[in-house]
mmCIF file of C-alpha atoms and ligand atoms in Angstrom:
data_model
loop_
_atom_site.group_PDB
_atom_site.id
_atom_site.type_symbol
_atom_site.label_atom_id
_atom_site.label_comp_id
_atom_site.label_asym_id
_atom_site.label_seq_id
_atom_site.Cartn_x
_atom_site.Cartn_y
_atom_site.Cartn_z
ATOM 1 C CA MET A 1389 66.626 130.608 121.944
ATOM 2 C CA THR A 1390 65.908 127.500 119.883
ATOM 3 C CA ARG A 1391 68.999 125.462 119.181
ATOM 4 C CA THR A 1392 69.230 124.370 115.574
ATOM 5 C CA LEU A 1393 71.708 122.284 113.661
ATOM 6 C CA THR A 1394 72.002 122.299 109.883
ATOM 7 C CA LEU A 1395 73.889 119.507 108.180
ATOM 8 C CA ARG A 1396 74.500 118.382 104.660
ATOM 9 C CA ARG A 1397 71.739 115.893 103.914
ATOM 10 C CA PRO A 1398 72.909 112.590 105.387
ATOM 11 C CA ASP A 1399 73.416 109.246 103.627
ATOM 12 C CA ASP A 1400 72.958 105.743 104.961
ATOM 13 C CA TRP A 1401 75.911 103.508 104.092
ATOM 14 C CA HIS A 1402 74.164 100.236 105.072
ATOM 15 C CA LEU A 1403 70.424 99.782 104.620
ATOM 16 C CA HIS A 1404 67.936 96.955 104.061
ATOM 17 C CA LEU A 1405 65.045 98.049 101.854
ATOM 18 C CA ARG A 1406 63.611 94.564 101.161
ATOM 19 C CA ASP A 1407 61.156 94.182 98.268
ATOM 20 C CA GLY A 1408 57.467 94.299 97.405
ATOM 21 C CA ALA A 1409 55.069 95.588 100.073
ATOM 22 C CA MET A 1410 57.856 95.984 102.650
ATOM 23 C CA LEU A 1411 59.940 98.063 100.226
ATOM 24 C CA ARG A 1412 56.980 100.335 99.528
ATOM 25 C CA ALA A 1413 56.418 100.843 103.263
ATOM 26 C CA VAL A 1414 60.000 101.420 104.425
ATOM 27 C CA LEU A 1415 61.496 103.358 101.503
ATOM 28 C CA PRO A 1416 59.696 106.655 102.339
ATOM 29 C CA GLU A 1417 61.058 106.403 105.887
ATOM 30 C CA THR A 1418 64.585 106.585 104.478
ATOM 31 C CA SER A 1419 64.017 108.934 101.537
ATOM 32 C CA ARG A 1420 62.475 111.525 103.877
ATOM 33 C CA HIS A 1421 65.842 112.323 105.490
ATOM 34 C CA PHE A 1422 68.579 110.615 103.478
ATOM 35 C CA GLY A 1423 70.032 111.478 100.087
ATOM 36 C CA ARG A 1424 71.557 108.107 99.267
ATOM 37 C CA ALA A 1425 71.870 104.663 100.754
ATOM 38 C CA ILE A 1426 73.968 101.605 100.132
ATOM 39 C CA VAL A 1427 71.252 99.026 99.563
ATOM 40 C CA MET A 1428 71.929 95.556 100.916
ATOM 41 C CA PRO A 1429 71.474 92.713 98.430
ATOM 42 C CA ASN A 1430 70.230 90.006 100.843
ATOM 43 C CA LEU A 1431 66.870 89.484 99.194
ATOM 44 C CA VAL A 1432 65.506 85.990 98.696
ATOM 45 C CA PRO A 1433 66.972 85.088 96.238
ATOM 46 C CA PRO A 1434 69.905 87.513 96.636
ATOM 47 C CA VAL A 1435 70.994 90.213 94.175
ATOM 48 C CA VAL A 1436 73.979 88.459 92.617
ATOM 49 C CA THR A 1437 74.256 89.617 89.000
ATOM 50 C CA ALA A 1438 74.240 92.969 87.265
ATOM 51 C CA ALA A 1439 70.857 92.053 85.782
ATOM 52 C CA ASP A 1440 69.491 91.406 89.279
ATOM 53 C CA ALA A 1441 70.803 94.799 90.434
ATOM 54 C CA VAL A 1442 69.234 96.649 87.489
ATOM 55 C CA ALA A 1443 65.868 95.025 88.186
ATOM 56 C CA TYR A 1444 66.067 95.727 91.930
ATOM 57 C CA ARG A 1445 67.126 99.342 91.373
ATOM 58 C CA ASP A 1446 64.139 99.804 89.044
ATOM 59 C CA ARG A 1447 61.772 98.402 91.669
ATOM 60 C CA ILE A 1448 63.222 100.792 94.274
ATOM 61 C CA LEU A 1449 62.918 103.795 91.964
ATOM 62 C CA ALA A 1450 59.324 102.814 91.138
ATOM 63 C CA ALA A 1451 58.489 102.659 94.871
ATOM 64 C CA LEU A 1452 59.895 106.133 95.654
ATOM 65 C CA PRO A 1453 57.350 108.721 96.783
ATOM 66 C CA GLU A 1454 56.600 111.589 94.333
ATOM 67 C CA GLY A 1455 59.271 114.242 94.513
ATOM 68 C CA ALA A 1456 61.664 112.252 96.693
ATOM 69 C CA GLU A 1457 65.313 113.071 96.119
ATOM 70 C CA PHE A 1458 66.947 109.781 96.882
ATOM 71 C CA THR A 1459 69.487 107.685 95.043
ATOM 72 C CA PRO A 1460 69.831 103.975 95.839
ATOM 73 C CA LEU A 1461 73.457 102.851 95.633
ATOM 74 C CA MET A 1462 73.332 99.238 94.543
ATOM 75 C CA THR A 1463 75.457 96.328 95.716
ATOM 76 C CA LEU A 1464 76.014 92.767 94.563
ATOM 77 C CA TYR A 1465 75.952 89.813 96.919
ATOM 78 C CA LEU A 1466 79.270 87.999 96.626
ATOM 79 C CA THR A 1467 78.941 84.267 96.038
ATOM 80 C CA GLU A 1468 81.509 81.615 95.247
ATOM 81 C CA THR A 1469 80.286 81.697 91.631
ATOM 82 C CA THR A 1470 80.263 85.480 91.096
ATOM 83 C CA ASP A 1471 81.619 86.240 87.634
ATOM 84 C CA PRO A 1472 84.420 88.847 87.751
ATOM 85 C CA ALA A 1473 83.545 90.089 84.249
ATOM 86 C CA ASP A 1474 79.888 90.705 85.144
ATOM 87 C CA LEU A 1475 80.942 92.517 88.286
ATOM 88 C CA ARG A 1476 83.521 94.628 86.457
ATOM 89 C CA ALA A 1477 80.953 95.707 83.873
ATOM 90 C CA ALA A 1478 78.419 96.524 86.604
ATOM 91 C CA ALA A 1479 80.956 98.712 88.408
ATOM 92 C CA GLN A 1480 82.241 100.433 85.310
ATOM 93 C CA SER A 1481 78.730 101.340 84.133
ATOM 94 C CA GLY A 1482 78.069 102.962 87.521
ATOM 95 C CA LEU A 1483 75.354 100.434 88.354
ATOM 96 C CA ILE A 1484 76.969 99.215 91.575
ATOM 97 C CA THR A 1485 78.850 101.056 94.305
ATOM 98 C CA ALA A 1486 80.095 98.121 96.374
ATOM 99 C CA VAL A 1487 80.032 94.349 96.789
ATOM 100 C CA LYS A 1488 78.750 92.666 99.935
ATOM 101 C CA LEU A 1489 80.469 89.756 101.611
ATOM 102 C CA TYR A 1490 78.388 87.620 103.930
ATOM 103 C CA PRO A 1491 80.128 84.652 105.477
ATOM 104 C CA ALA A 1492 77.668 81.825 104.670
ATOM 105 C CA GLY A 1493 75.098 81.546 107.443
ATOM 106 C CA ALA A 1494 76.202 84.652 109.365
ATOM 107 C CA THR A 1495 72.858 86.448 109.362
ATOM 108 C CA THR A 1496 69.406 86.881 107.809
ATOM 109 C CA ASN A 1497 69.321 85.515 104.240
ATOM 110 C CA SER A 1498 73.038 84.745 104.034
ATOM 111 C CA ALA A 1499 72.885 81.090 102.965
ATOM 112 C CA SER A 1500 74.434 81.897 99.559
ATOM 113 C CA GLY A 1501 77.437 83.604 101.162
ATOM 114 C CA VAL A 1502 81.100 82.665 101.019
ATOM 115 C CA ARG A 1503 82.460 79.474 102.632
ATOM 116 C CA ASP A 1504 85.825 79.163 100.896
ATOM 117 C CA PHE A 1505 87.695 82.411 100.331
ATOM 118 C CA ASP A 1506 89.983 80.793 97.743
ATOM 119 C CA LYS A 1507 86.927 80.653 95.466
ATOM 120 C CA VAL A 1508 86.466 84.441 95.494
ATOM 121 C CA MET A 1509 90.073 85.576 95.137
ATOM 122 C CA ALA A 1510 89.713 86.380 91.419
ATOM 123 C CA VAL A 1511 86.707 88.585 92.182
ATOM 124 C CA LEU A 1512 88.477 90.343 95.057
ATOM 125 C CA GLU A 1513 91.524 91.002 92.888
ATOM 126 C CA THR A 1514 89.303 92.456 90.171
ATOM 127 C CA MET A 1515 87.679 94.696 92.763
ATOM 128 C CA ALA A 1516 91.056 95.913 93.992
ATOM 129 C CA GLU A 1517 92.068 96.676 90.422
ATOM 130 C CA ILE A 1518 88.969 98.759 89.683
ATOM 131 C CA ASP A 1519 88.821 100.211 93.224
ATOM 132 C CA LEU A 1520 85.385 98.811 94.036
ATOM 133 C CA PRO A 1521 84.902 98.579 97.827
ATOM 134 C CA LEU A 1522 83.999 95.372 99.635
ATOM 135 C CA CYS A 1523 81.443 95.690 102.443
ATOM 136 C CA VAL A 1524 81.960 92.944 105.000
ATOM 137 C CA HIS A 1525 79.620 91.383 107.519
ATOM 138 C CA GLY A 1526 82.329 90.770 110.103
ATOM 139 C CA GLU A 1527 81.325 87.697 112.054
ATOM 140 C CA VAL A 1528 82.601 84.147 111.944
ATOM 141 C CA THR A 1529 79.974 81.438 111.709
ATOM 142 C CA ASP A 1530 81.812 78.620 113.499
ATOM 143 C CA PRO A 1531 79.246 77.193 115.926
ATOM 144 C CA ALA A 1532 82.039 76.682 118.467
ATOM 145 C CA ILE A 1533 82.651 80.430 118.733
ATOM 146 C CA ASP A 1534 80.547 82.297 121.275
ATOM 147 C CA ILE A 1535 78.202 84.750 119.561
ATOM 148 C CA PHE A 1536 79.596 87.659 121.604
ATOM 149 C CA ASP A 1537 83.124 86.850 120.341
ATOM 150 C CA ARG A 1538 82.326 86.369 116.686
ATOM 151 C CA GLU A 1539 83.357 89.842 115.547
ATOM 152 C CA ALA A 1540 86.695 89.832 117.351
ATOM 153 C CA VAL A 1541 87.515 86.342 116.055
ATOM 154 C CA PHE A 1542 86.529 87.401 112.524
ATOM 155 C CA ILE A 1543 89.024 90.262 112.611
ATOM 156 C CA ASP A 1544 91.909 87.968 113.528
ATOM 157 C CA THR A 1545 91.053 84.901 111.488
ATOM 158 C CA VAL A 1546 89.329 86.281 108.370
ATOM 159 C CA LEU A 1547 89.562 90.052 107.921
ATOM 160 C CA ASP A 1548 93.219 90.638 108.629
ATOM 161 C CA PRO A 1549 94.402 87.634 106.543
ATOM 162 C CA LEU A 1550 92.092 88.750 103.708
ATOM 163 C CA ARG A 1551 93.494 92.264 103.764
ATOM 164 C CA ARG A 1552 97.005 90.871 103.631
ATOM 165 C CA ARG A 1553 96.109 88.719 100.621
ATOM 166 C CA VAL A 1554 94.547 91.644 98.716
ATOM 167 C CA PRO A 1555 96.144 94.748 100.226
ATOM 168 C CA ASP A 1556 94.780 97.129 97.599
ATOM 169 C CA LEU A 1557 91.176 96.110 98.188
ATOM 170 C CA ARG A 1558 89.223 98.808 100.000
ATOM 171 C CA VAL A 1559 87.097 97.318 102.743
ATOM 172 C CA VAL A 1560 84.255 98.569 104.907
ATOM 173 C CA MET A 1561 83.824 96.627 108.096
ATOM 174 C CA GLU A 1562 80.130 97.015 108.586
ATOM 175 C CA HIS A 1563 78.087 97.597 111.702
ATOM 176 C CA ILE A 1564 81.024 97.253 114.086
ATOM 177 C CA THR A 1565 79.941 96.399 117.616
ATOM 178 C CA THR A 1566 83.164 96.078 119.609
ATOM 179 C CA SER A 1567 86.189 98.029 120.757
ATOM 180 C CA ASP A 1568 88.158 95.380 118.825
ATOM 181 C CA GLY A 1569 86.494 96.600 115.632
ATOM 182 C CA VAL A 1570 87.199 100.233 116.492
ATOM 183 C CA ASP A 1571 90.829 99.453 117.325
ATOM 184 C CA TYR A 1572 91.417 97.393 114.198
ATOM 185 C CA VAL A 1573 89.984 100.013 111.857
ATOM 186 C CA SER A 1574 91.759 102.855 113.687
ATOM 187 C CA ALA A 1575 95.084 101.082 113.309
ATOM 188 C CA GLN A 1576 94.868 100.883 109.510
ATOM 189 C CA PRO A 1577 97.221 103.550 108.241
ATOM 190 C CA ASP A 1578 96.530 103.458 104.552
ATOM 191 C CA GLY A 1579 93.003 104.842 104.073
ATOM 192 C CA LYS A 1580 91.959 101.472 102.693
ATOM 193 C CA MET A 1581 89.573 100.706 105.459
ATOM 194 C CA GLY A 1582 86.366 102.232 106.806
ATOM 195 C CA ALA A 1583 83.667 101.124 109.213
ATOM 196 C CA THR A 1584 79.984 101.785 109.547
ATOM 197 C CA ILE A 1585 78.302 102.142 112.911
ATOM 198 C CA THR A 1586 74.560 101.739 113.397
ATOM 199 C CA THR A 1587 72.268 104.033 115.323
ATOM 200 C CA HIS A 1588 71.190 101.325 117.732
ATOM 201 C CA HIS A 1589 74.720 100.129 118.529
ATOM 202 C CA LEU A 1590 75.510 103.676 119.684
ATOM 203 C CA ILE A 1591 72.647 103.398 122.177
ATOM 204 C CA ILE A 1592 72.008 99.864 123.396
ATOM 205 C CA ASP A 1593 74.196 97.261 125.036
ATOM 206 C CA ARG A 1594 73.384 93.629 125.647
ATOM 207 C CA ASN A 1595 71.497 94.362 128.857
ATOM 208 C CA HIS A 1596 68.855 96.124 126.791
ATOM 209 C CA ILE A 1597 68.115 92.797 125.097
ATOM 210 C CA LEU A 1598 68.191 90.521 128.100
ATOM 211 C CA VAL A 1599 67.459 92.313 131.385
ATOM 212 C CA GLY A 1600 63.907 92.570 132.757
ATOM 213 C CA GLY A 1601 62.453 90.244 130.134
ATOM 214 C CA ILE A 1602 63.703 89.445 126.654
ATOM 215 C CA LYS A 1603 63.337 92.337 124.180
ATOM 216 C CA PRO A 1604 63.286 90.879 120.678
ATOM 217 C CA HIS A 1605 63.141 94.297 119.032
ATOM 218 C CA TYR A 1606 66.701 94.932 120.246
ATOM 219 C CA TYR A 1607 67.963 91.663 118.767
ATOM 220 C CA CYS A 1608 70.059 92.177 115.669
ATOM 221 C CA LEU A 1609 73.268 90.839 114.182
ATOM 222 C CA PRO A 1610 75.957 91.449 115.094
ATOM 223 C CA VAL A 1611 74.349 91.261 118.524
ATOM 224 C CA ALA A 1612 74.903 94.247 120.842
ATOM 225 C CA LYS A 1613 77.828 93.693 123.234
ATOM 226 C CA ARG A 1614 78.831 95.008 126.686
ATOM 227 C CA ALA A 1615 78.379 98.681 127.580
ATOM 228 C CA ARG A 1616 82.109 99.335 127.297
ATOM 229 C CA HIS A 1617 81.961 98.295 123.639
ATOM 230 C CA ARG A 1618 78.982 100.603 123.032
ATOM 231 C CA ASP A 1619 81.006 103.380 124.650
ATOM 232 C CA ALA A 1620 83.954 102.660 122.333
ATOM 233 C CA LEU A 1621 81.615 102.962 119.342
ATOM 234 C CA VAL A 1622 80.339 106.326 120.580
ATOM 235 C CA ALA A 1623 83.917 107.501 121.077
ATOM 236 C CA ALA A 1624 84.770 106.487 117.501
ATOM 237 C CA ALA A 1625 81.640 108.108 116.048
ATOM 238 C CA ILE A 1626 82.249 111.443 117.791
ATOM 239 C CA SER A 1627 86.014 111.399 117.252
ATOM 240 C CA GLY A 1628 85.907 113.083 113.873
ATOM 241 C CA ASP A 1629 87.981 110.190 112.468
ATOM 242 C CA ALA A 1630 86.830 109.957 108.843
ATOM 243 C CA ARG A 1631 87.101 106.154 108.814
ATOM 244 C CA PHE A 1632 83.849 105.909 110.808
ATOM 245 C CA PHE A 1633 80.493 106.713 109.250
ATOM 246 C CA LEU A 1634 76.785 106.030 109.580
ATOM 247 C CA GLY A 1635 75.247 102.825 108.304
ATOM 248 C CA THR A 1636 71.942 102.377 110.094
ATOM 249 C CA ASP A 1637 71.537 98.699 109.175
ATOM 250 C CA SER A 1638 67.834 99.498 109.443
ATOM 251 C CA ALA A 1639 66.488 95.979 108.863
ATOM 252 C CA PRO A 1640 62.698 95.711 108.978
ATOM 253 C CA HIS A 1641 60.934 92.507 109.983
ATOM 254 C CA THR A 1642 57.237 92.312 110.788
ATOM 255 C CA ASP A 1643 56.285 91.950 114.442
ATOM 256 C CA PRO A 1644 55.113 88.327 114.004
ATOM 257 C CA ASN A 1645 58.541 87.510 112.571
ATOM 258 C CA LYS A 1646 60.335 89.268 115.432
ATOM 259 C CA LEU A 1647 58.082 88.010 118.233
ATOM 260 C CA SER A 1648 58.416 84.325 117.522
ATOM 261 C CA VAL A 1649 60.132 81.335 119.098
ATOM 262 C CA CYS A 1650 62.880 81.873 116.514
ATOM 263 C CA GLY A 1651 62.672 85.613 116.024
ATOM 264 C CA CYS A 1652 64.448 87.366 113.155
ATOM 265 C CA ALA A 1653 67.509 89.545 113.716
ATOM 266 C CA GLY A 1654 67.156 93.183 112.757
ATOM 267 C CA VAL A 1655 66.334 96.621 114.160
ATOM 268 C CA PHE A 1656 64.227 99.060 112.148
ATOM 269 C CA SER A 1657 65.524 102.586 112.731
ATOM 270 C CA ALA A 1658 65.107 104.485 109.451
ATOM 271 C CA SER A 1659 62.406 106.868 110.697
ATOM 272 C CA ASN A 1660 64.000 108.235 113.868
ATOM 273 C CA THR A 1661 67.711 107.769 113.224
ATOM 274 C CA MET A 1662 68.561 111.439 112.831
ATOM 275 C CA SER A 1663 66.743 112.363 116.061
ATOM 276 C CA CYS A 1664 68.504 109.517 117.884
ATOM 277 C CA LEU A 1665 71.932 110.472 116.561
ATOM 278 C CA ALA A 1666 71.509 114.145 117.415
ATOM 279 C CA GLU A 1667 70.587 113.121 120.967
ATOM 280 C CA VAL A 1668 73.642 110.845 121.272
ATOM 281 C CA PHE A 1669 76.052 113.421 119.864
ATOM 282 C CA ASP A 1670 74.501 116.233 121.938
ATOM 283 C CA ARG A 1671 74.798 114.228 125.164
ATOM 284 C CA ALA A 1672 78.442 113.583 124.318
ATOM 285 C CA GLY A 1673 79.035 117.303 123.730
ATOM 286 C CA ALA A 1674 79.919 116.547 120.116
ATOM 287 C CA LEU A 1675 77.105 117.924 117.956
ATOM 288 C CA ASP A 1676 79.736 119.510 115.760
ATOM 289 C CA LYS A 1677 80.905 115.997 114.777
ATOM 290 C CA LEU A 1678 77.485 114.748 113.631
ATOM 291 C CA GLU A 1679 77.774 116.129 110.107
ATOM 292 C CA GLY A 1680 81.080 114.358 109.532
ATOM 293 C CA PHE A 1681 79.672 111.050 110.755
ATOM 294 C CA SER A 1682 76.348 111.156 108.927
ATOM 295 C CA SER A 1683 77.022 113.274 105.844
ATOM 296 C CA LEU A 1684 80.722 113.705 104.971
ATOM 297 C CA ASN A 1685 82.907 110.742 105.926
ATOM 298 C CA GLY A 1686 80.897 108.179 103.965
ATOM 299 C CA PRO A 1687 80.922 110.052 100.657
ATOM 300 C CA ALA A 1688 84.642 110.743 101.125
ATOM 301 C CA PHE A 1689 85.354 107.029 101.544
ATOM 302 C CA TYR A 1690 83.315 106.165 98.463
ATOM 303 C CA GLY A 1691 84.865 108.979 96.403
ATOM 304 C CA LEU A 1692 81.530 110.788 96.044
ATOM 305 C CA ALA A 1693 80.657 114.428 96.701
ATOM 306 C CA PRO A 1694 78.580 115.175 99.794
ATOM 307 C CA ASN A 1695 74.935 115.979 99.114
ATOM 308 C CA THR A 1696 74.317 119.626 98.290
ATOM 309 C CA ALA A 1697 70.916 119.716 100.027
ATOM 310 C CA THR A 1698 70.802 120.200 103.797
ATOM 311 C CA LEU A 1699 68.829 118.867 106.744
ATOM 312 C CA THR A 1700 67.985 121.007 109.767
ATOM 313 C CA LEU A 1701 67.320 119.693 113.260
ATOM 314 C CA THR A 1702 65.768 121.788 116.014
ATOM 315 C CA HIS A 1703 65.871 121.163 119.759
ATOM 316 C CA GLY A 1704 62.701 121.394 121.829
ATOM 317 C CA ASP A 1705 59.974 119.355 123.493
ATOM 318 C CA PRO A 1706 60.365 115.626 122.909
ATOM 319 C CA VAL A 1707 59.295 114.537 119.439
ATOM 320 C CA SER A 1708 57.159 111.435 119.158
ATOM 321 C CA TYR A 1709 57.495 108.919 116.391
ATOM 322 C CA PRO A 1710 54.904 106.212 115.726
ATOM 323 C CA ALA A 1711 55.737 103.009 117.593
ATOM 324 C CA HIS A 1712 55.153 100.997 114.399
ATOM 325 C CA ILE A 1713 54.847 101.551 110.711
ATOM 326 C CA GLN A 1714 52.112 99.622 108.956
ATOM 327 C CA THR A 1715 52.916 97.452 105.967
ATOM 328 C CA GLU A 1716 50.740 95.135 103.897
ATOM 329 C CA ASP A 1717 52.756 92.320 105.449
ATOM 330 C CA GLY A 1718 52.059 93.468 109.016
ATOM 331 C CA PRO A 1719 53.351 96.073 111.487
ATOM 332 C CA VAL A 1720 57.060 96.836 111.838
ATOM 333 C CA THR A 1721 58.173 98.203 115.211
ATOM 334 C CA LEU A 1722 60.400 101.275 115.180
ATOM 335 C CA PHE A 1723 63.588 101.301 117.263
ATOM 336 C CA ASP A 1724 62.913 102.661 120.770
ATOM 337 C CA PRO A 1725 66.059 104.376 122.064
ATOM 338 C CA GLY A 1726 64.680 104.319 125.608
ATOM 339 C CA PHE A 1727 65.048 108.054 126.175
ATOM 340 C CA PRO A 1728 63.191 111.149 124.959
ATOM 341 C CA LEU A 1729 64.236 112.603 121.611
ATOM 342 C CA HIS A 1730 64.479 116.384 121.753
ATOM 343 C CA TRP A 1731 65.893 116.905 118.290
ATOM 344 C CA ARG A 1732 63.341 116.931 115.475
ATOM 345 C CA VAL A 1733 64.019 117.088 111.778
ATOM 346 C CA ALA A 1734 62.667 120.449 110.687
ATOM 347 C CA SER A 1735 63.378 120.419 106.975
HETATM 348 C C1 LIG B 773 69.898 92.036 108.729
HETATM 349 C C2 LIG B 773 68.613 91.654 107.983
HETATM 350 O O1 LIG B 773 67.582 91.479 108.625
HETATM 351 O O2 LIG B 773 68.652 91.561 106.756
HETATM 352 N N1 LIG B 773 69.706 91.777 110.128
HETATM 353 C C3 LIG B 773 70.411 92.327 111.150
HETATM 354 O O3 LIG B 773 70.216 91.901 112.290
HETATM 355 N N2 LIG B 773 71.260 93.290 110.956
HETATM 356 C C4 LIG B 773 71.043 91.311 108.168
HETATM 357 C C5 LIG B 773 72.371 91.886 108.559
HETATM 358 O O4 LIG B 773 72.737 92.996 108.177
HETATM 359 O O5 LIG B 773 73.104 91.197 109.281
HETATM 360 ZN ZN1 LIG B 774 72.568 94.721 107.551
#
């Protein structure tokens, strides 16, 4: 008998859609399976004002395939000059769903991020007052800190002090990659904190990047850590704990930009994420927890209803996805989980 799994249509709580030709190429890959996505604002230049967010949302809506049922949830990129009044109006009109904090220099297109947290306190207090969540890229940028330690150090030196300064602010620690991240979020008693976990961080560890030749397509930020950290992420994702939810961090870069002497960070996983996740949850004997992780916990954190539509996966012969998608800017390589995918999206 064919095994099938029907879920509420999932959402992606951390996604890079880019702009222009790349947006047109990658958006259908997400809108095919996902109902909504939190859209990252790290364009060049970044999406910093309400006017920027309106214009970007209109470009996304214009690029949607005919008949797609997909809602982009917009974010603003927090800078040291963000105007609390502009942000408040953007939130209250329903234009934005969250604000994104990048420590300056932490990752791709983060040069306009925050250096001095004192300069953003008024904005963070406004956000706490209107209950607008802050999505955090949780890595320190101090060149003296080893890249594999940057998440753990961020928790102790930035995130925890920030939460103590603005205790009512709701925070999503994004794309957690360590057991430290899992432990910190799990220890928060007050429902003020959530965490997204990517598809690829549930599958790869740092050996995938570095053993048997360097594999630039597995390089992303935060960089994948030891296997025991990957295992802690899987345990959190399948635990049923509502603080953990899917944010693919699907981050397309063209192959020439990945396969370079200074290759870009980012894994593109929009197309095959649901097949990958079903495989991971099935192997862990936790298929019954997939709907919570991909379709229920995120909306609950954001105070939104789950999607009413559903998505059905069926188990069978391995499904093949194209190795690349073509864009006018060049090919983008799809995430290779390194094992066969038996779960296909049926409808
Ligand atoms: C992201 C990108 O390419 O925009 N890259 C990545 O490795 N995840 C930026 C980010 O989310 O850090
Ligand atoms: Zn990202």
